[in-house]
Coordinates of C-alpha atoms in Angstrom, one line a residue:
M8 CA 55.3 121.2 89.8
G9 CA 56.2 124.3 91.8
T10 CA 60.2 125.6 91.0
A11 CA 61.5 124.2 94.9
D12 CA 59.7 120.4 93.6
A13 CA 61.4 120.0 90.0
A14 CA 64.7 121.9 91.3
G15 CA 65.0 118.0 93.7
T16 CA 63.8 116.0 91.0
T17 CA 66.8 117.7 88.7
G18 CA 69.0 117.2 91.7
A19 CA 68.0 113.6 91.8
R20 CA 67.9 113.1 88.9
R21 CA 71.2 113.9 88.6
L22 CA 72.2 112.4 91.4
T23 CA 71.0 108.9 89.9
L24 CA 72.3 109.0 86.7
T25 CA 76.2 110.3 88.5
G26 CA 75.8 106.9 90.3
S27 CA 74.4 105.0 87.8
V28 CA 77.3 106.1 85.1
L29 CA 79.8 104.8 87.8
G30 CA 78.8 102.0 88.4
A31 CA 78.3 100.9 85.4
A32 CA 81.9 102.1 84.3
I33 CA 83.6 101.0 87.0
V34 CA 82.4 97.2 86.3
A35 CA 83.8 97.7 83.0
L36 CA 86.8 99.6 83.8
D37 CA 87.3 96.3 86.3
G38 CA 86.6 93.7 83.2
T39 CA 89.2 95.2 81.1
V40 CA 92.1 96.1 83.3
L41 CA 92.0 92.9 85.1
T42 CA 92.9 90.8 81.3
V43 CA 96.3 93.4 81.8
A44 CA 97.0 92.4 85.1
Q45 CA 97.1 89.3 85.1
P46 CA 100.5 88.2 84.2
S47 CA 102.1 90.2 86.8
L48 CA 99.4 89.0 89.4
Q49 CA 100.5 85.0 88.9
R50 CA 103.8 86.0 88.2
D51 CA 104.2 87.8 91.7
L52 CA 102.0 85.9 93.6
H53 CA 103.6 82.2 92.1
A54 CA 100.6 81.2 90.5
S55 CA 99.2 78.4 87.7
L56 CA 97.6 79.4 84.3
P57 CA 94.5 77.9 85.3
A58 CA 94.5 79.6 89.0
V59 CA 94.5 83.5 86.8
Q60 CA 92.6 81.9 84.5
W61 CA 90.0 81.3 87.7
T62 CA 89.7 85.0 88.3
S63 CA 88.0 85.9 85.1
T64 CA 85.8 82.5 85.0
A65 CA 84.6 82.5 88.7
Y66 CA 83.4 86.3 88.6
L67 CA 82.4 86.2 84.8
V68 CA 80.0 82.7 86.6
T69 CA 78.9 84.4 90.0
V70 CA 77.9 87.2 87.7
A71 CA 75.7 85.4 85.9
A72 CA 74.0 83.0 87.8
L73 CA 72.9 85.8 89.6
L74 CA 71.6 89.0 88.0
V75 CA 67.7 88.3 87.2
L76 CA 67.5 87.4 91.1
A77 CA 69.2 90.2 91.9
G78 CA 67.1 93.0 90.0
R79 CA 64.3 91.0 91.5
L80 CA 65.8 92.4 94.8
G81 CA 66.5 95.6 93.7
D82 CA 62.3 95.5 92.8
R83 CA 61.3 94.0 96.5
Y84 CA 63.9 96.2 98.3
G85 CA 64.4 99.2 96.2
H86 CA 67.2 99.8 93.3
R87 CA 69.4 103.1 95.8
R88 CA 69.2 99.9 98.5
V89 CA 70.5 97.2 96.4
F90 CA 72.4 99.3 94.2
A91 CA 75.3 101.1 97.5
V92 CA 75.5 97.4 99.1
G93 CA 76.6 96.3 95.3
V94 CA 79.1 99.1 94.7
L95 CA 80.1 99.8 98.1
G96 CA 80.6 95.7 98.1
F97 CA 82.7 96.1 94.7
G98 CA 85.1 98.4 95.9
A99 CA 85.6 96.6 99.5
A100 CA 86.2 93.3 97.3
S101 CA 89.0 95.6 94.8
A102 CA 90.6 96.8 98.0
G103 CA 90.3 93.6 99.3
I104 CA 92.1 91.2 96.3
G105 CA 94.4 94.0 96.5
L106 CA 95.7 93.0 99.4
A107 CA 95.3 89.6 98.9
P108 CA 98.3 87.4 100.0
G109 CA 97.7 84.4 97.4
I110 CA 95.7 83.4 94.4
G111 CA 93.6 81.9 96.8
W112 CA 92.4 84.8 97.7
V113 CA 92.1 86.4 94.9
I114 CA 89.5 83.8 93.3
G115 CA 87.8 83.8 96.3
L116 CA 87.3 87.8 96.6
R117 CA 86.7 87.7 93.1
I118 CA 83.4 85.5 93.5
L119 CA 82.4 88.1 96.0
Q120 CA 83.5 90.4 93.7
G121 CA 81.2 88.7 91.5
A122 CA 78.1 88.8 93.7
A123 CA 78.3 92.5 93.8
G124 CA 78.3 93.1 90.6
A125 CA 75.4 91.1 89.8
L126 CA 73.7 93.7 92.1
L127 CA 75.1 96.9 90.8
Q128 CA 74.5 96.2 87.5
P129 CA 71.3 95.9 87.1
A130 CA 70.2 98.4 89.5
T131 CA 72.0 101.1 87.9
L132 CA 68.9 100.7 84.5
G133 CA 66.1 100.7 87.7
L134 CA 67.5 103.4 89.3
L135 CA 67.1 105.1 86.0
R136 CA 63.5 104.0 85.0
A137 CA 62.9 105.2 88.8
V138 CA 63.3 108.1 88.4
Y139 CA 63.6 109.0 84.6
P140 CA 60.8 110.0 82.2
A141 CA 60.0 107.8 79.6
E142 CA 60.7 110.9 76.7
L143 CA 64.3 111.4 78.8
L144 CA 64.6 107.7 80.1
G145 CA 67.3 107.7 76.4
R146 CA 68.7 110.4 76.3
A147 CA 70.4 108.7 79.9
I148 CA 70.7 105.6 79.4
A149 CA 72.6 106.2 76.0
L150 CA 75.3 108.1 78.4
R151 CA 76.1 105.6 80.5
T152 CA 76.6 103.7 77.3
S153 CA 78.9 106.7 76.8
A154 CA 81.0 105.5 79.7
I155 CA 80.9 102.1 79.4
G156 CA 82.7 102.2 76.1
L157 CA 85.3 105.1 77.4
A158 CA 85.5 103.2 80.4
A159 CA 86.4 99.9 79.0
A160 CA 88.8 101.7 76.3
A161 CA 90.3 102.8 78.7
G162 CA 91.5 99.7 80.9
P163 CA 93.6 98.6 79.0
L164 CA 96.1 101.9 78.6
V165 CA 95.5 103.0 82.4
G166 CA 95.7 99.3 82.8
G167 CA 99.1 98.9 81.6
A168 CA 100.6 102.3 83.0
L169 CA 99.6 101.0 86.2
T170 CA 100.5 97.6 86.1
T171 CA 104.3 99.0 84.8
Q172 CA 105.0 101.7 86.9
L173 CA 103.1 100.3 90.6
G174 CA 102.7 97.1 90.2
W175 CA 99.3 94.4 89.7
R176 CA 97.6 95.2 93.1
S177 CA 97.5 98.7 92.1
V178 CA 94.6 98.0 89.1
F179 CA 92.3 97.0 91.5
F180 CA 93.1 100.2 94.0
L181 CA 91.9 102.3 91.0
T182 CA 88.0 101.8 91.6
V183 CA 87.9 102.1 94.8
V184 CA 87.3 105.5 95.1
P185 CA 84.8 105.4 92.1
A186 CA 82.6 103.2 93.8
A187 CA 83.0 104.6 96.9
V188 CA 81.7 108.0 95.0
A189 CA 79.1 106.4 93.4
G190 CA 77.8 104.6 96.8
V191 CA 77.4 107.9 98.1
A192 CA 75.7 109.0 95.7
A193 CA 72.8 106.7 95.6
L194 CA 72.1 107.0 99.4
L195 CA 71.7 110.7 98.7
V196 CA 68.8 110.3 96.8
R197 CA 65.7 110.4 97.8
P198 CA 63.6 109.1 94.9
P199 CA 59.5 108.8 95.2
V200 CA 58.2 106.2 97.0
P201 CA 56.5 103.7 94.3
A202 CA 52.6 103.0 96.0
A203 CA 52.0 99.6 97.2
T204 CA 51.3 98.5 93.7
D205 CA 54.1 99.3 92.5
R206 CA 56.5 97.0 94.4
A207 CA 57.5 93.9 93.8
T208 CA 55.6 91.2 96.1
G209 CA 57.1 87.8 97.3
L210 CA 60.8 86.9 96.5
D211 CA 60.9 83.1 93.6
L212 CA 63.7 81.5 95.5
P213 CA 63.1 78.3 93.5
G214 CA 63.1 79.8 90.1
A215 CA 66.4 82.0 91.0
A216 CA 67.8 78.2 91.9
L217 CA 66.9 77.5 88.5
L218 CA 68.1 79.6 86.5
G219 CA 71.0 80.2 88.3
G220 CA 72.5 76.8 88.0
A221 CA 70.9 76.5 83.9
L222 CA 72.7 80.6 83.8
T223 CA 76.2 78.5 85.6
C224 CA 76.5 75.4 83.4
L225 CA 76.1 77.6 80.6
A226 CA 78.5 80.0 81.0
L227 CA 81.2 77.0 82.5
T228 CA 80.7 75.4 79.0
L229 CA 81.6 78.5 77.1
V230 CA 84.1 79.6 78.9
G231 CA 85.8 76.3 78.6
L232 CA 84.8 75.3 75.0
P233 CA 87.5 78.0 73.4
E234 CA 91.0 76.3 75.3
R235 CA 89.3 72.8 75.5
G236 CA 87.2 72.4 73.0
P237 CA 83.9 70.6 71.8
T238 CA 84.3 67.6 73.6
P239 CA 82.2 64.9 76.3
A240 CA 81.5 67.5 78.3
T241 CA 80.5 70.5 76.6
G242 CA 77.2 68.5 75.5
L243 CA 77.1 67.8 78.8
G244 CA 77.1 71.4 80.1
L245 CA 74.3 72.4 77.4
T246 CA 72.0 69.4 77.7
A247 CA 71.6 70.7 81.6
S248 CA 72.1 74.7 80.9
A249 CA 68.1 73.1 77.9
A250 CA 67.5 71.2 81.1
L251 CA 66.9 73.1 83.6
G252 CA 65.7 76.8 81.7
A253 CA 62.8 73.6 80.3
V254 CA 62.4 73.4 84.4
L255 CA 62.9 76.9 85.3
V256 CA 59.8 77.2 82.1
R257 CA 57.8 74.5 83.8
H258 CA 57.7 76.2 87.6
E259 CA 57.4 79.5 86.4
R260 CA 53.9 79.3 84.6
R261 CA 53.2 78.0 88.0
A262 CA 54.6 80.6 90.3
R263 CA 52.5 82.1 92.0
S264 CA 55.2 85.3 92.6
P265 CA 57.6 84.3 89.2
L266 CA 60.9 85.4 89.5
L267 CA 60.2 86.7 86.0
P268 CA 56.9 88.6 86.0
P269 CA 54.6 87.7 82.6
S270 CA 54.7 92.0 82.1
V271 CA 58.2 91.0 81.2
V272 CA 58.2 88.4 79.6
R273 CA 54.8 89.0 77.4
A274 CA 56.5 92.3 76.7
P275 CA 56.4 92.6 72.5
A276 CA 59.7 94.9 72.9
V277 CA 61.4 92.3 75.8
A278 CA 62.3 89.2 73.7
P279 CA 63.4 90.7 70.7
A280 CA 65.8 93.4 72.4
L281 CA 67.7 90.5 74.7
G282 CA 67.7 88.2 71.5
V283 CA 69.8 91.7 69.5
L284 CA 71.8 92.0 72.5
L285 CA 72.4 88.7 72.8
A286 CA 73.6 88.5 68.8
A287 CA 75.2 92.1 68.8
S288 CA 77.8 91.2 71.9
A289 CA 78.6 87.8 70.6
A290 CA 79.5 88.9 67.0
L291 CA 81.5 92.0 68.3
S292 CA 83.4 90.3 70.6
G293 CA 84.2 87.4 68.4
T294 CA 84.8 89.8 65.5
L295 CA 87.4 91.8 68.2
F296 CA 88.4 88.2 69.6
L297 CA 89.9 86.9 65.6
A298 CA 90.9 90.6 65.2
T299 CA 93.9 90.5 67.5
Y300 CA 94.6 88.0 65.6
L301 CA 94.6 89.5 62.0
L302 CA 96.2 92.7 63.4
Q303 CA 98.9 91.0 64.9
D304 CA 99.8 87.7 63.0
V305 CA 99.1 88.8 59.7
L306 CA 99.4 92.6 59.7
G307 CA 102.7 91.8 62.2
L308 CA 101.9 94.2 64.4
D309 CA 103.1 94.3 67.9
P310 CA 100.0 94.5 69.9
L311 CA 100.1 98.3 71.3
A312 CA 100.1 99.0 67.1
G313 CA 97.1 96.6 67.0
G314 CA 95.7 98.2 70.6
L315 CA 96.0 101.7 68.3
R316 CA 94.8 100.5 65.3
A317 CA 92.0 99.7 67.2
L318 CA 91.2 102.4 69.3
P319 CA 88.4 104.6 66.6
L320 CA 86.5 101.9 67.9
A321 CA 86.5 102.7 70.9
V322 CA 85.4 106.4 69.7
A323 CA 83.0 105.3 67.8
M324 CA 81.4 103.6 70.3
V325 CA 81.2 106.3 73.3
A326 CA 80.0 109.1 70.2
A327 CA 77.0 106.6 69.1
A328 CA 75.2 106.1 72.1
P329 CA 74.2 109.6 72.2
A330 CA 73.2 110.7 68.9
S331 CA 71.5 106.8 68.7
A332 CA 69.3 108.1 72.1
A333 CA 68.2 111.9 69.3
L334 CA 68.5 109.2 65.8
A335 CA 65.3 106.6 68.5
R336 CA 63.1 110.0 68.8
R337 CA 63.4 110.5 65.4
H338 CA 63.4 107.1 63.7
G339 CA 62.8 104.8 66.2
P340 CA 64.2 102.0 68.0
R341 CA 63.8 100.1 64.8
R342 CA 65.4 101.5 62.6
T343 CA 68.0 103.2 64.5
V344 CA 68.8 99.2 66.0
V345 CA 69.0 97.5 62.3
A346 CA 71.2 100.1 61.1
G347 CA 73.3 98.8 63.8
M348 CA 72.9 95.1 63.4
S349 CA 74.2 96.1 60.2
S350 CA 77.2 98.3 61.0
I351 CA 78.5 95.6 62.4
A352 CA 78.0 93.3 60.2
L353 CA 79.8 95.3 58.3
G354 CA 82.4 95.7 60.2
A355 CA 83.0 92.5 60.5
L356 CA 83.6 91.6 57.1
G357 CA 86.1 94.8 57.1
V358 CA 87.8 92.5 59.3
A359 CA 87.6 90.1 57.5
A360 CA 89.1 91.6 54.7
F361 CA 92.4 92.3 56.7
R362 CA 95.9 91.3 54.4
P363 CA 99.6 92.0 54.9
D364 CA 99.0 95.3 52.5
T365 CA 95.4 96.4 54.6
P366 CA 96.3 100.2 55.1
A367 CA 95.4 101.9 59.0
L368 CA 93.1 103.8 56.8
A369 CA 91.4 101.0 55.2
T370 CA 91.5 99.1 59.6
G371 CA 90.3 101.9 61.5
A372 CA 87.0 102.4 59.2
A373 CA 86.0 98.6 59.7
F374 CA 86.7 99.6 63.3
L375 CA 85.1 102.5 63.6
V376 CA 82.0 101.2 61.5
L377 CA 81.8 98.0 63.8
G378 CA 82.1 100.3 67.0
A379 CA 79.2 103.0 66.3
G380 CA 77.2 99.7 65.3
F381 CA 77.5 98.6 68.8
G382 CA 77.1 102.4 70.6
A383 CA 73.5 102.6 68.7
V384 CA 72.2 98.6 69.1
L385 CA 73.6 99.0 73.0
A386 CA 71.4 101.8 74.0
T387 CA 68.9 101.6 72.1
A388 CA 68.0 98.5 72.2
T389 CA 68.8 98.2 76.3
A390 CA 66.3 101.7 76.3
A391 CA 63.7 99.6 74.5
L392 CA 64.1 96.4 76.5
V393 CA 63.8 98.8 79.9
R394 CA 60.8 101.2 78.9
A395 CA 58.9 97.9 77.9
A396 CA 59.4 96.6 81.6
P397 CA 57.0 98.2 84.2
V398 CA 58.6 100.3 87.2
R399 CA 57.7 97.6 89.5
D400 CA 60.1 95.1 87.1
A401 CA 62.4 97.3 86.0
G402 CA 65.2 95.2 88.3
V403 CA 64.5 92.4 86.4
A404 CA 64.3 93.9 83.2
G405 CA 68.2 95.3 83.6
G406 CA 69.1 91.9 85.1
L407 CA 67.6 89.6 81.5
Q408 CA 69.7 93.3 79.7
Q409 CA 73.1 92.1 81.6
T410 CA 72.7 88.6 81.5
A411 CA 72.4 89.0 77.3
M412 CA 75.7 91.0 77.9
N413 CA 77.6 88.7 80.1
V414 CA 76.4 85.5 77.9
G415 CA 76.8 87.2 74.8
P416 CA 80.6 87.4 74.8
A417 CA 81.6 83.7 75.4
L418 CA 79.2 83.0 72.9
G419 CA 80.7 84.7 70.0
V420 CA 84.1 83.4 71.5
A421 CA 83.5 80.0 71.5
V422 CA 82.0 80.9 67.9
A423 CA 84.7 82.3 66.9
T424 CA 87.5 79.6 68.7
T425 CA 85.2 76.6 67.6
L426 CA 85.3 77.4 63.7
T427 CA 89.9 78.1 63.1
A428 CA 90.7 75.0 66.0
G429 CA 92.5 73.0 63.6
R430 CA 92.9 75.0 60.3
P431 CA 95.1 77.8 59.1
L432 CA 94.5 81.1 60.7
A433 CA 94.8 82.4 57.1
D434 CA 92.4 80.2 55.5
A435 CA 89.8 80.1 58.9
L436 CA 89.4 83.9 60.0
P437 CA 87.8 84.5 57.4
P438 CA 85.0 81.7 56.8
A439 CA 84.5 81.8 61.0
L440 CA 84.4 86.9 60.5
A441 CA 81.9 85.7 57.5
V442 CA 79.8 83.4 60.3
L443 CA 79.8 86.1 62.9
A444 CA 78.2 89.0 60.4
A445 CA 75.4 86.6 59.7
A446 CA 75.2 85.9 63.4
A447 CA 74.8 90.2 63.7
A448 CA 72.3 90.1 60.3
G449 CA 70.1 87.8 62.4
G450 CA 69.7 90.3 64.6
A451 CA 68.7 92.6 62.4
L452 CA 65.9 91.1 61.8
L453 CA 64.6 90.5 65.4
A454 CA 65.6 94.3 65.4
T455 CA 62.4 94.6 62.9
R456 CA 60.4 93.8 65.4
L457 CA 61.3 96.1 67.9
P458 CA 58.9 99.3 68.2
A459 CA 58.7 101.1 64.9
T460 CA 57.7 103.9 66.9
R461 CA 58.6 105.0 70.7
T462 CA 56.4 104.0 73.1
A463 CA 56.6 104.8 76.4

């Protein structure tokens, strides 16, 4: 490779990494700042609590239903184009929400924002897979993971400050400029043109409809479970999701151009990586949900003090992601992820041990272990999953990864609320956290099926 070619390749990689990192961070930031802004939004728009909750639910369900199809669109038409449409659409929807005159407009624009988010999220991984060689891919994904952790940690602080000083609308304008920068960065990239054999062919729209329906039923069921508890509707939703999933499996076996290509589904690392990501995100989210009650109701802290106690989690996650890339190169994905899942389990047990007299150092250590484990797992398992898929199917792999990361938190919170419903918190929280720790331990067992050494 000549000097000019090398410089061009390096420039393309830097632009791609910039766009991918910004796109992933925008989505993470949006989710956390919205939570802070919702009470102010409700008062200003004179909205009911259920309507405000739909500003989150509508987005989650839309994203969950469309992620894999969006990834396939990237494989078919190019991740650069799909990412640019997604991130620019995300920014435009954010600006629209900031100008929305009523709660109905907010919910409708959140659905559009969810569709845009579904387009951009798998593409952030598909772009990296297309331009980075196998030996550098893990490091790029680790930087993306660190950006997600940093954005998620900054979200409540930035959102709280903006909402207090400028009102809830300013929160949605926050992502407009970064989205524009990410979109322009993507449009400036000129990645190598793939050969015809490296392009996905056909779109399996029936398969997309079946998968979208199954995930929609599952997401609606999990999101409603914390509020309503187990009901006949819960069983109906889970049954419908399972039935649609069974029909999907049968359809995919017969489809000429399946939505879920055999090259992805049958790759040895894909299923365990997805299982690990689902278990890790469920265990972490369920633990953090319960930890909020422990910090405020057991330790007697106000929300700000409780948030400061949990800050080591975000710091550790940001630091652990790039460190895990080096560990995976030296020790392999299997050992790195097993260690990370074990750390999540230990962190959950540490949170279960919180008592009124627990010192700040001990609570901080528990959150530190949780964050370090999750950062290592997210970066390493994602890299193993994306690397296992051929370049032509990287979007589908990214869509599956993002699906696991969207369903896992809803599952973890649903499990946590179900285990603690109708019982005194002091009695219910430790056993519930023990169950979440066991889920993380199960993820560690799944991780033993990941490659022992990094493979291209």
